[in-house]
XYZ file of N, CA and C in Angstrom:
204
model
N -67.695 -13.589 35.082
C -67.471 -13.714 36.506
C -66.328 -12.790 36.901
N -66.590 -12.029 38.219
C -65.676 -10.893 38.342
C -64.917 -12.179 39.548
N -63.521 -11.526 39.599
C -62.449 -12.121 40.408
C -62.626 -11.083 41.635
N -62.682 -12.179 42.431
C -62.153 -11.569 44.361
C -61.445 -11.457 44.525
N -60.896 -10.021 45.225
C -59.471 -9.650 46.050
C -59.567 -9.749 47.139
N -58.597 -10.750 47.945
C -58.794 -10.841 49.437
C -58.303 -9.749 49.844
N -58.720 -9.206 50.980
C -58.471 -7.985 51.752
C -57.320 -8.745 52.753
N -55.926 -7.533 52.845
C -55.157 -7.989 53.553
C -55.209 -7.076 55.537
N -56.302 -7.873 55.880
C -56.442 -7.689 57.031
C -56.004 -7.308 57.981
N -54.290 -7.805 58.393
C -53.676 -7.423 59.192
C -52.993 -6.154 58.745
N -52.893 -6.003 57.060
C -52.153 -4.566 56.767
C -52.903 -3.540 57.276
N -54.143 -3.595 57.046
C -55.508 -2.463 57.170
C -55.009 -2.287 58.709
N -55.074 -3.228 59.220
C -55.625 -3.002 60.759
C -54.178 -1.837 61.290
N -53.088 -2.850 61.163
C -51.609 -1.859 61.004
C -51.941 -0.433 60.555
N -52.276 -0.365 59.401
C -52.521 1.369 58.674
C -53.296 1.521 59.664
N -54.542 1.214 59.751
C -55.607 2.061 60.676
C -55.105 2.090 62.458
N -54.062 1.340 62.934
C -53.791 1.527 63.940
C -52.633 2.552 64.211
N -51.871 2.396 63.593
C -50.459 2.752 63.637
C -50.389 4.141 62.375
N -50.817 4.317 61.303
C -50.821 5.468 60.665
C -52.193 6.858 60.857
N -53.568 5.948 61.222
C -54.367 6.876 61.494
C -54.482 7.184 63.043
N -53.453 6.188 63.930
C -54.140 6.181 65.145
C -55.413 5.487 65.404
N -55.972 4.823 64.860
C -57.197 4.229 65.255
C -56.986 3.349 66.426
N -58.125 3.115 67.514
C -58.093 2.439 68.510
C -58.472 0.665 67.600
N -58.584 -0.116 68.026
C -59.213 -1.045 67.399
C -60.490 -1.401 67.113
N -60.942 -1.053 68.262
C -62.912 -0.744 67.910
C -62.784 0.204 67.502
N -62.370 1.342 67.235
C -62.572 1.851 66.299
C -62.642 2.275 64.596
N -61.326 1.221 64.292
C -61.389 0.202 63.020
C -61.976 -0.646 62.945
N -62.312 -1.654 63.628
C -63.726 -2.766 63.321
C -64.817 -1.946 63.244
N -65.309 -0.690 63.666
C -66.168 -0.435 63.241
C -66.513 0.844 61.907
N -65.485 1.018 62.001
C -65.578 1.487 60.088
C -66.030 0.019 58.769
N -66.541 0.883 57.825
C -66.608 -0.087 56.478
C -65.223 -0.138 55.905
N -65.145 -1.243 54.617
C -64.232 -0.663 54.132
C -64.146 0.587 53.233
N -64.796 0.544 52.539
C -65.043 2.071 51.725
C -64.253 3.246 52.499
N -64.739 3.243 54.011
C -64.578 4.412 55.169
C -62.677 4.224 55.152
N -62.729 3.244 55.899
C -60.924 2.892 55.693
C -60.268 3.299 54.154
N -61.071 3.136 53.536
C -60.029 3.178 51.994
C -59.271 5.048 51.683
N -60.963 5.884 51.971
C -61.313 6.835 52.456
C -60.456 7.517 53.199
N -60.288 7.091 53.957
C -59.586 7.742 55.240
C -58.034 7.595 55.166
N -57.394 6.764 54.107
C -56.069 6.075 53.697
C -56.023 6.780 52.522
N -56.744 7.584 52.189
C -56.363 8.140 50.630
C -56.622 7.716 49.491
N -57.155 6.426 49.183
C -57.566 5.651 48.305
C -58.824 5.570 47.894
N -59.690 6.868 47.547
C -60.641 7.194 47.028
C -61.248 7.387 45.572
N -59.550 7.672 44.763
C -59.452 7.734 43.499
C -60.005 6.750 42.999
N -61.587 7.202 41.701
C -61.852 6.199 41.458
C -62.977 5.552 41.362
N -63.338 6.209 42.743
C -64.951 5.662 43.268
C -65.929 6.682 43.135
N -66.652 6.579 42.084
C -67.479 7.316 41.634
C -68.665 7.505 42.907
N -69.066 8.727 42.850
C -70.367 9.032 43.616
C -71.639 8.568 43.103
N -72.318 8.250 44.550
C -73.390 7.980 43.895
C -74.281 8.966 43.219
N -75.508 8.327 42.102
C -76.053 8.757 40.964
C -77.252 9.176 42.003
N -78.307 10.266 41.782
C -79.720 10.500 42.123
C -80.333 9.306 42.092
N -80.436 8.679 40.701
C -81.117 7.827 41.012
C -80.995 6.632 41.520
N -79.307 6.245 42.489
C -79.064 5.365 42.768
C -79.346 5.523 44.045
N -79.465 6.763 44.907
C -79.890 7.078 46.147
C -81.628 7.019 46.166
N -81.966 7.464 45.241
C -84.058 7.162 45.348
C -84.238 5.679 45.719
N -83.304 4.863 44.715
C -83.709 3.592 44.848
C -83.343 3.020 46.404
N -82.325 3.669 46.866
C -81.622 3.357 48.132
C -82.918 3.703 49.386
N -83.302 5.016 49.053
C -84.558 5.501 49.952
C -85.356 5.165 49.712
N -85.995 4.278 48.966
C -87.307 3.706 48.755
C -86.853 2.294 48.952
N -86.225 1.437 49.113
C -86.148 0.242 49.392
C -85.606 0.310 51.421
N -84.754 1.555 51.528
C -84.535 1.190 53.118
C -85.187 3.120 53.429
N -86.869 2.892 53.531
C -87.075 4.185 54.279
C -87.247 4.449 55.602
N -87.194 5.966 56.162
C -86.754 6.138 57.172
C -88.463 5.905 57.597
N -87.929 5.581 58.976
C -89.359 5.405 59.655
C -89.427 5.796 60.875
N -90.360 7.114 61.248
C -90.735 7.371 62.655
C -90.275 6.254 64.175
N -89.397 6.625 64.725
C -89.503 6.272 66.115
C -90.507 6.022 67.111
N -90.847 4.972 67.583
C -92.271 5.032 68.374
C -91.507 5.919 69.585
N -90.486 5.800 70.120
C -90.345 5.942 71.595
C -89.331 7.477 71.612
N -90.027 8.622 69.892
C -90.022 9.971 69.732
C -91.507 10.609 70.539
């Protein structure tokens, strides 16, 4: 069993307000990954594999717009 790290919420929001400038909707609507990213804290996080993206595009594929 892997252990949970609570995310310290109000720090993020602080960094993303006050060090990146972020508006606040504009931090609620980042992921975290994006925030970590954007804070420098990327070291680490491996890219994804080919075949971890096929599986990604074949389970969520793109699909024509009717109202194209």
């Amino acid at each position: 069993m892997t252990a949970h790290r609570r995310m310290d919420w109000a720090a993020l929001l602080r960094a993303g307000v006050q060090r990146l400038r972020l508006t606040p909707c504009e931090f609620w609507a980042l992921t975290p990954a994006e925030l970590a990213l954007m804070l420098g804290q990327s070291a680490g996080v491996a890219p994804m594999a080919r075949d971890e993206l096929d599986a990604l595009l074949a389970a969520y594929p793109d699909e024509e717009r009717s109202d194209e």
